[in-house]
JSON list of C-alpha atoms and ligand atoms in Angstrom, two decimals:
[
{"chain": "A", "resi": 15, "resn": "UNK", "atom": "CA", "xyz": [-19.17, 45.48, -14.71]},
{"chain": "A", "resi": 16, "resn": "UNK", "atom": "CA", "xyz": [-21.85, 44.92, -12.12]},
{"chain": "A", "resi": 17, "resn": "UNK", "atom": "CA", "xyz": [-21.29, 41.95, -9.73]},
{"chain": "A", "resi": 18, "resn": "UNK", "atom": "CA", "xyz": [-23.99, 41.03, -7.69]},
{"chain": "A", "resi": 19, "resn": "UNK", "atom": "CA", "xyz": [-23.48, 40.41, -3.82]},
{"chain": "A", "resi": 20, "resn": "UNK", "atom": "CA", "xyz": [-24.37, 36.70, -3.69]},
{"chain": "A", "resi": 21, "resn": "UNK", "atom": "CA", "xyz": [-22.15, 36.11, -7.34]},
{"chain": "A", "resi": 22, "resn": "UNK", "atom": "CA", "xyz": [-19.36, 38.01, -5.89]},
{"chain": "A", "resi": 23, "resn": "UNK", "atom": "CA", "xyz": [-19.32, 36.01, -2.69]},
{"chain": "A", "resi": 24, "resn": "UNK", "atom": "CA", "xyz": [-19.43, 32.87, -4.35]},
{"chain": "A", "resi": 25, "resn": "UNK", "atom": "CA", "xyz": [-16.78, 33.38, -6.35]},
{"chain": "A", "resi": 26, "resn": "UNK", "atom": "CA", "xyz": [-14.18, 34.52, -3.38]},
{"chain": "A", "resi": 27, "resn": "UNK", "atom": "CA", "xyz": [-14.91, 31.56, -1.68]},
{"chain": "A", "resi": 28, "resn": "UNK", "atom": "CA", "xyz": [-14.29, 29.42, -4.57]},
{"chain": "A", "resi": 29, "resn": "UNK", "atom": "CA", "xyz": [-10.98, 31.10, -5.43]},
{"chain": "A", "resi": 30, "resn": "UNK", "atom": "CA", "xyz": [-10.99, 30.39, -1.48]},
{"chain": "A", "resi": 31, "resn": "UNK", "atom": "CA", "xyz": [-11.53, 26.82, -1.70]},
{"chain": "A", "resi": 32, "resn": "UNK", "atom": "CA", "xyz": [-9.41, 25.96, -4.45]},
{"chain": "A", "resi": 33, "resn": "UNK", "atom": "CA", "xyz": [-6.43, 27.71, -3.14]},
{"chain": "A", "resi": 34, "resn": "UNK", "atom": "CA", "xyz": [-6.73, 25.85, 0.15]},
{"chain": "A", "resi": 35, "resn": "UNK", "atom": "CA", "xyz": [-6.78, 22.37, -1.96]},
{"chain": "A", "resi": 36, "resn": "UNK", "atom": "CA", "xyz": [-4.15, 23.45, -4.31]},
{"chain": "A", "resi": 37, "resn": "UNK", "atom": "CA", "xyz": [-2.09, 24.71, -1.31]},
{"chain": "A", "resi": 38, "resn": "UNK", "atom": "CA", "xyz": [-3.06, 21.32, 0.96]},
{"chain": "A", "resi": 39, "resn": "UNK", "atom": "CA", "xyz": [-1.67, 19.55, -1.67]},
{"chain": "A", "resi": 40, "resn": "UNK", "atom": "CA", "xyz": [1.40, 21.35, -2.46]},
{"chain": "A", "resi": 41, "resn": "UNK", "atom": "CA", "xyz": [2.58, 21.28, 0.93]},
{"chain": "A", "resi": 42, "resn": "UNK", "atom": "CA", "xyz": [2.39, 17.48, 1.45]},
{"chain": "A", "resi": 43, "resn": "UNK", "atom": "CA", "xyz": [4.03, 16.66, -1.96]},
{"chain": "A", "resi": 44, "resn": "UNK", "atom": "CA", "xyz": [6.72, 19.27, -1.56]},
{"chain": "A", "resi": 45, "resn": "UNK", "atom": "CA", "xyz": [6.93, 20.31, 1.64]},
{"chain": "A", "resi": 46, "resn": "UNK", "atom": "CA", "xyz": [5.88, 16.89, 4.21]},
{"chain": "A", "resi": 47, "resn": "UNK", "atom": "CA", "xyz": [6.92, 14.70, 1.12]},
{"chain": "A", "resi": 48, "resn": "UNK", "atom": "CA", "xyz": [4.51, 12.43, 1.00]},
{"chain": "A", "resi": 49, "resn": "UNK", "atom": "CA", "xyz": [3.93, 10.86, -2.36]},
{"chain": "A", "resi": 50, "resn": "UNK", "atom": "CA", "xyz": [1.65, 8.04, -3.67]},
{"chain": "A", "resi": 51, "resn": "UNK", "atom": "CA", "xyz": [2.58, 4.75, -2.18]},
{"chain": "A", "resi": 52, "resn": "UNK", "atom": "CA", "xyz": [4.02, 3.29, -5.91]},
{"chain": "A", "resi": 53, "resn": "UNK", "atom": "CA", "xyz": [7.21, 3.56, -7.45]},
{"chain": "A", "resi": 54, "resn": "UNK", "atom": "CA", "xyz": [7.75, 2.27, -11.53]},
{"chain": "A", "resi": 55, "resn": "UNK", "atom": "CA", "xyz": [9.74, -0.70, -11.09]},
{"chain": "A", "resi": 56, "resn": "UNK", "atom": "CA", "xyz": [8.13, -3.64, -13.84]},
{"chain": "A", "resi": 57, "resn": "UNK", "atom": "CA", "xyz": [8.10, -7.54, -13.99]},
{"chain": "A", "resi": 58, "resn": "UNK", "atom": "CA", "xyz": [7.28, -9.64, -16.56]},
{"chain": "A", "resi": 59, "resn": "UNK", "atom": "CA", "xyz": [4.06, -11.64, -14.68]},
{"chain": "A", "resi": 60, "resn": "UNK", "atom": "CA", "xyz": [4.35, -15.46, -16.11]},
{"chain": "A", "resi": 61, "resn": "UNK", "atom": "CA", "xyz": [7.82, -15.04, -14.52]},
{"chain": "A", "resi": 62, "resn": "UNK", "atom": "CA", "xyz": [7.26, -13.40, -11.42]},
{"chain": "A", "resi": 63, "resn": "UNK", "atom": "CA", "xyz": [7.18, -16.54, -9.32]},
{"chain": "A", "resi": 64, "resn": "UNK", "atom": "CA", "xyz": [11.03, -17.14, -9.79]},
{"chain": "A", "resi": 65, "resn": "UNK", "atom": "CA", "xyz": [11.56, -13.48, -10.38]},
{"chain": "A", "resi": 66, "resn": "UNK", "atom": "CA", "xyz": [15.20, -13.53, -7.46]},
{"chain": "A", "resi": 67, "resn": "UNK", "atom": "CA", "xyz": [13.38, -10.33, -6.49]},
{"chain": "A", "resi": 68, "resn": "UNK", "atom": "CA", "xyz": [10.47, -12.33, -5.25]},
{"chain": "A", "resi": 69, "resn": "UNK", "atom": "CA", "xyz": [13.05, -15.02, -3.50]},
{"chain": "A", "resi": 70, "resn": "UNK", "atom": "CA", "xyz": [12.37, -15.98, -1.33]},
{"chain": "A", "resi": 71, "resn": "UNK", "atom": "CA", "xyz": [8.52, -14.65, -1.02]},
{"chain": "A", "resi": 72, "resn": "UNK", "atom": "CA", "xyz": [7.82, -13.12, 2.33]},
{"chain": "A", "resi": 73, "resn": "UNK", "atom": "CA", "xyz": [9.56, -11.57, 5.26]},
{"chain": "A", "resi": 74, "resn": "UNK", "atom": "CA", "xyz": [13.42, -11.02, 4.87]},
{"chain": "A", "resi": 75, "resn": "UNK", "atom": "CA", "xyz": [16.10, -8.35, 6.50]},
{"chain": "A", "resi": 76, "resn": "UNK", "atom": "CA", "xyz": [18.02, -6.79, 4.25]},
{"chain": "A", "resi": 77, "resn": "UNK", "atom": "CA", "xyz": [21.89, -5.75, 5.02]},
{"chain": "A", "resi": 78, "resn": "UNK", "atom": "CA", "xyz": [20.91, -2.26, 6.10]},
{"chain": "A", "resi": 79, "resn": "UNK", "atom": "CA", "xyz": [18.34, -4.11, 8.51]},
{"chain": "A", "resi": 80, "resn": "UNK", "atom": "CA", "xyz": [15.54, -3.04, 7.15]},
{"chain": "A", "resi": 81, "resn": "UNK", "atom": "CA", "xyz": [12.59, -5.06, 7.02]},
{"chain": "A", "resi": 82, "resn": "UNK", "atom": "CA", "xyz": [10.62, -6.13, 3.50]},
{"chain": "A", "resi": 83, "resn": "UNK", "atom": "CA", "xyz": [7.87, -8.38, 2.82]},
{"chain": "A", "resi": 84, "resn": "UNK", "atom": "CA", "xyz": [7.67, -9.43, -0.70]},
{"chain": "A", "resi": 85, "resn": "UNK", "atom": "CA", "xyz": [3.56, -10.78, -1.76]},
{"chain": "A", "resi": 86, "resn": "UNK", "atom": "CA", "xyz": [2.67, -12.16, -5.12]},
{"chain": "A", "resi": 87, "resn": "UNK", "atom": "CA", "xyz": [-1.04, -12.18, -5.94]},
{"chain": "A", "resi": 88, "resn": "UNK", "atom": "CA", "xyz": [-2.68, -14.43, -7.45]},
{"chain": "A", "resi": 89, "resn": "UNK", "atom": "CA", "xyz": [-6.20, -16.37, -8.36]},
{"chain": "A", "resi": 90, "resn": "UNK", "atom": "CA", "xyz": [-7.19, -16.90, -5.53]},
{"chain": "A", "resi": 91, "resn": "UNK", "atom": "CA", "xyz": [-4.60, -16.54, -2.66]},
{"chain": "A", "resi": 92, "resn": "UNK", "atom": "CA", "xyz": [-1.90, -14.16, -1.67]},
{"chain": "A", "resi": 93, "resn": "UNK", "atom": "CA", "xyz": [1.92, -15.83, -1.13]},
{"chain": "A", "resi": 94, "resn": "UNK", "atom": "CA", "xyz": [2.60, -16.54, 1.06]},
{"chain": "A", "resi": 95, "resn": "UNK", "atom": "CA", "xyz": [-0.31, -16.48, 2.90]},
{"chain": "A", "resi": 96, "resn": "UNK", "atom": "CA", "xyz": [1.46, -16.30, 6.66]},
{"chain": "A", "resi": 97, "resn": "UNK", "atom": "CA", "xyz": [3.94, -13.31, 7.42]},
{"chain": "A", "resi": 98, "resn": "UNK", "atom": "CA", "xyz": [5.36, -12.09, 10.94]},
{"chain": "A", "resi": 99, "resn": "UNK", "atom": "CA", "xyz": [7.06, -8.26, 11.14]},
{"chain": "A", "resi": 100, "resn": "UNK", "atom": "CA", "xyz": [7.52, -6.87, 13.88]},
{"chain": "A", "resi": 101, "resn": "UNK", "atom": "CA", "xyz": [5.51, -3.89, 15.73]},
{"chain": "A", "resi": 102, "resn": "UNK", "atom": "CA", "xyz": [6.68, -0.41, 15.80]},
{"chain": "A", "resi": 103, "resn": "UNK", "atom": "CA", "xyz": [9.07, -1.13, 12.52]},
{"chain": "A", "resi": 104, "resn": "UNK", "atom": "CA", "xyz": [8.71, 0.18, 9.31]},
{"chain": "A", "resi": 105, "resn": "UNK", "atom": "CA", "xyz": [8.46, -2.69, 6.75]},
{"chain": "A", "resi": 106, "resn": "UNK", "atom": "CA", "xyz": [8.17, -1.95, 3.01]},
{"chain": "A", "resi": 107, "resn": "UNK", "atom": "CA", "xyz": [5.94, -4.23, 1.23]},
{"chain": "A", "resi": 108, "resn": "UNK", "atom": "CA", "xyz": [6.72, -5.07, -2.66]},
{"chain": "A", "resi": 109, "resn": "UNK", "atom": "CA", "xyz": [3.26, -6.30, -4.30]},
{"chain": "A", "resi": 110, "resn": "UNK", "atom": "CA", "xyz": [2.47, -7.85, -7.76]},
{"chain": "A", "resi": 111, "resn": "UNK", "atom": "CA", "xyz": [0.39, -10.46, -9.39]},
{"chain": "A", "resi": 112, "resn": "UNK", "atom": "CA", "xyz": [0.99, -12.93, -11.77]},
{"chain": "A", "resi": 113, "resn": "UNK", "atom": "CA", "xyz": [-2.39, -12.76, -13.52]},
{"chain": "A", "resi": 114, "resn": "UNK", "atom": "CA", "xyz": [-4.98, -10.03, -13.06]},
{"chain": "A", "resi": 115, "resn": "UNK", "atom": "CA", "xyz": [-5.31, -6.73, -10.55]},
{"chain": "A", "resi": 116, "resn": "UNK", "atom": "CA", "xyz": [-5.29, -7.70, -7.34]},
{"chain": "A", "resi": 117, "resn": "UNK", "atom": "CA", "xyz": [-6.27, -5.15, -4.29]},
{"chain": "A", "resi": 118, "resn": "UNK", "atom": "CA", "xyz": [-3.68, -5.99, -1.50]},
{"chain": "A", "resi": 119, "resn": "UNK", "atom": "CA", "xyz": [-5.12, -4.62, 1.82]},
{"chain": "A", "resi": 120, "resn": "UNK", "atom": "CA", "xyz": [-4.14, -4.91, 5.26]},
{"chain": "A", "resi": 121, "resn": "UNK", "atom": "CA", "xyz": [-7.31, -4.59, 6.79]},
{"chain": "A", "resi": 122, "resn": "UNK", "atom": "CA", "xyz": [-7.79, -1.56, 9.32]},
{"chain": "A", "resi": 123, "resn": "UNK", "atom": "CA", "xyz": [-4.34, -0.33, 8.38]},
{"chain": "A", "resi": 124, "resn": "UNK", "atom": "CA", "xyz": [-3.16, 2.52, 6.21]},
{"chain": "A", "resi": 125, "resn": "UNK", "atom": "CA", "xyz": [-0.76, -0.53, 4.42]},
{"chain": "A", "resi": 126, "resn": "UNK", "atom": "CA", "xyz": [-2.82, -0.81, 0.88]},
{"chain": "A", "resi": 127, "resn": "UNK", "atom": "CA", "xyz": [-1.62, -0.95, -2.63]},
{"chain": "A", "resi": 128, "resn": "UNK", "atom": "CA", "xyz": [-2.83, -2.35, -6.38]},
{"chain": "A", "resi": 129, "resn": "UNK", "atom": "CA", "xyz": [-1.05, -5.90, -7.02]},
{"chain": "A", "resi": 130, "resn": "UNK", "atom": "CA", "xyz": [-1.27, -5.02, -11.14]},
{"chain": "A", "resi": 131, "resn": "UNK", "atom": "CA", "xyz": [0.38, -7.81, -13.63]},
{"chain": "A", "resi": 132, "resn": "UNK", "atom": "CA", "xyz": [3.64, -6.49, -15.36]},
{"chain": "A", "resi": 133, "resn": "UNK", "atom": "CA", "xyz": [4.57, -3.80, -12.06]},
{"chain": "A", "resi": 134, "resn": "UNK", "atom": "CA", "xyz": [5.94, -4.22, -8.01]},
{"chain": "A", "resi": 135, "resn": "UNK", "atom": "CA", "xyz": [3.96, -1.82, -5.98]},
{"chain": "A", "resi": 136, "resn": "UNK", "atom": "CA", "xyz": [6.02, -0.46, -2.69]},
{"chain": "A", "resi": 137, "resn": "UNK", "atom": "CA", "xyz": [4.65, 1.13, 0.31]},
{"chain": "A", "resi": 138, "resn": "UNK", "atom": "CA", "xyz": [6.22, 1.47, 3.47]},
{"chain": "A", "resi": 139, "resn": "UNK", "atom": "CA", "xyz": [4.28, 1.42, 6.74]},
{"chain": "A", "resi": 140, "resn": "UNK", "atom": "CA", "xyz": [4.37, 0.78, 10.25]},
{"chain": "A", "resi": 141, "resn": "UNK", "atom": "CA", "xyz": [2.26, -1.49, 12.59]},
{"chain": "A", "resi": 142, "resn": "UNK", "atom": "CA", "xyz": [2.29, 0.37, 16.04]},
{"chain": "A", "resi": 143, "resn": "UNK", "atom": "CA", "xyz": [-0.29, -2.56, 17.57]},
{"chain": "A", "resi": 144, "resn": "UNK", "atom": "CA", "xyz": [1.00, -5.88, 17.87]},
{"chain": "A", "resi": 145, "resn": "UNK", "atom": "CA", "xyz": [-1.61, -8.14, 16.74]},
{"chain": "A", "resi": 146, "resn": "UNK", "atom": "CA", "xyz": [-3.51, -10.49, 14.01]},
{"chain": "A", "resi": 147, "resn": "UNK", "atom": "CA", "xyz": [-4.08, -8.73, 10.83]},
{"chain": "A", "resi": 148, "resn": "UNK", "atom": "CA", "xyz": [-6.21, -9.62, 7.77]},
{"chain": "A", "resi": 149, "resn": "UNK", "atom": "CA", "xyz": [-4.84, -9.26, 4.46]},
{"chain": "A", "resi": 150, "resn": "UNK", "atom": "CA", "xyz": [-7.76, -8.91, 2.45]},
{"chain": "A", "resi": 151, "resn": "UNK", "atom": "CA", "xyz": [-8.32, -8.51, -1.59]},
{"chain": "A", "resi": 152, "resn": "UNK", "atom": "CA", "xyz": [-10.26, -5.27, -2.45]},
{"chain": "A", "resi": 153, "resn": "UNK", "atom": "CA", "xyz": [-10.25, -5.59, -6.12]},
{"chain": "A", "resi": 154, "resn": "UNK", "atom": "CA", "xyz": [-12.42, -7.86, -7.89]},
{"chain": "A", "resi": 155, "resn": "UNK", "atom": "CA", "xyz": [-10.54, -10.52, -9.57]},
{"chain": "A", "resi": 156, "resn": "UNK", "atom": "CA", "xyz": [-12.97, -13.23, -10.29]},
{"chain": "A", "resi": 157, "resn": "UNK", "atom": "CA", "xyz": [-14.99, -16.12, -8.56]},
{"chain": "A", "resi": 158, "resn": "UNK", "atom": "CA", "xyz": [-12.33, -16.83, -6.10]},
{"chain": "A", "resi": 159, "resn": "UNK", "atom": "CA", "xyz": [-12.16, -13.32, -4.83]},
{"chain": "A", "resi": 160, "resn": "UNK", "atom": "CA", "xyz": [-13.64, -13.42, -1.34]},
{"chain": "A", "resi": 161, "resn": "UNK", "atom": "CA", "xyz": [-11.60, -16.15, -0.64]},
{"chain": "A", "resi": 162, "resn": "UNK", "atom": "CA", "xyz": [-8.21, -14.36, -1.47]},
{"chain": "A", "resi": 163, "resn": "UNK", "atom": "CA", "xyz": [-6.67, -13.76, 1.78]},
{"chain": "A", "resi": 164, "resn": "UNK", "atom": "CA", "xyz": [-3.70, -13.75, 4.06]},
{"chain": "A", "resi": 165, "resn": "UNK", "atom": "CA", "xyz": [-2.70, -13.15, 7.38]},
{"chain": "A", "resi": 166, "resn": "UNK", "atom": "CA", "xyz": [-0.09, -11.28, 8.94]},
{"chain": "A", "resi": 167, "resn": "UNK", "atom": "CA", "xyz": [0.76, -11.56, 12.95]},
{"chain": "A", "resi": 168, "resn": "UNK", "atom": "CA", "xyz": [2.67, -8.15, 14.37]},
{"chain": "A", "resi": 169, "resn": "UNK", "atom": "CA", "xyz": [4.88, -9.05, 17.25]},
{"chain": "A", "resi": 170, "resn": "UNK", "atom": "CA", "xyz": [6.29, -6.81, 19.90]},
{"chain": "A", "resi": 171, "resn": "UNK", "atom": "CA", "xyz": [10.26, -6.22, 18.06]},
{"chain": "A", "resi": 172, "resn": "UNK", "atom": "CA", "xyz": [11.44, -8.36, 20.81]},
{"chain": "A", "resi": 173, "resn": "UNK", "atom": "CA", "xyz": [9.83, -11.41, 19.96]},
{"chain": "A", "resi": 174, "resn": "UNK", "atom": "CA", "xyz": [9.93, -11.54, 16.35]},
{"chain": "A", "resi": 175, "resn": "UNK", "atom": "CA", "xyz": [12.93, -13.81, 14.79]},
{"chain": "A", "resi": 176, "resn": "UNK", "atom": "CA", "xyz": [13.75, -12.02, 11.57]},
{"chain": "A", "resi": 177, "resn": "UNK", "atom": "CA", "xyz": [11.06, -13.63, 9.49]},
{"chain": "A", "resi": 178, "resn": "UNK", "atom": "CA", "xyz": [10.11, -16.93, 10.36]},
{"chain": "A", "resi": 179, "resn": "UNK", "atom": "CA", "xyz": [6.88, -17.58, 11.54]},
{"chain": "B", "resi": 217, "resn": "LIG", "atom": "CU1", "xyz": [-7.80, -10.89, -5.88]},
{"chain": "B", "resi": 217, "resn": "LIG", "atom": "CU2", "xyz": [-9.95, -9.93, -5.58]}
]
């Protein structure tokens, strides 16, 4: 079969292209590790608010010292709406919302995930900057949208008292 020049060339660099993705992709998953920042772990949403895995809301240590912040989302506000970590630790977050999707974003960081009714979103990050961050919502929930935020302060490790503000 006769291949033109241009067709063949085309189609090598496709094949090309799509084993560079393919390959990209394969080694982060298998061989860097890195997998999408969500785990399956539900919650039924009208109870999420006393849900012990939500108490108490916000920054807490756990025995291993590792550092969580548990946020519940809802119209309109994040809870709590004030958390303190420390910089240069890595913190998981556990998101979820009591009524609709939620976008939980710490603004000009790589910490994002969905707040979505019925599941806890993890991520784990780091901040390296100490600093004033916005926690904004990136998912249109309803009039109150724009005004669904939160903050969260990064302190150098040696300031920061284990949680409370
Ligand atoms: Cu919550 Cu937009």
């Amino acid at each position: 079969m006769k291949v033109d020049l241009y067709e063949r060339v085309w189609m090598w660099s496709v094949a090309v292209m799509l084993a560079l993705f393919f390959g990209s992709t394969a080694a982060a998953a298998f061989g860097r590790r890195i997998h999408p920042p969500s785990h399956i772990e539900t919650i039924d949403p009208k109870t999420a608010l006393t849900d012990p895995r939500f108490k108490p809301p916000g920054v807490s240590v756990d025995p291993q010292g590792r550092v969580h912040v548990r946020v519940i989302g809802l119209m309109f506000a994040w809870l709590p709406a004030e958390l303190t970590v420390p910089a240069g630790t890595p913190i998981t977050f556990h998101v979820t919302s009591t009524d609709v999707t939620h976008g939980f974003e710490i603004v000009r960081t790589n910490g994002q995930a969905m707040a979505i009714p019925g599941y806890i979103s993890q991520f784990t990050t780091q901040f390296t900057r100490p600093g004033e961050y916005l926690i904004a919502c990136n998912e249109y929930c309803g009039v109150g949208h724009h005004a669904m935020a939160a903050r969260l302060h990064v302190v150098p490790k040696d300031q920061w008292q284990g949680g409370r503000p």
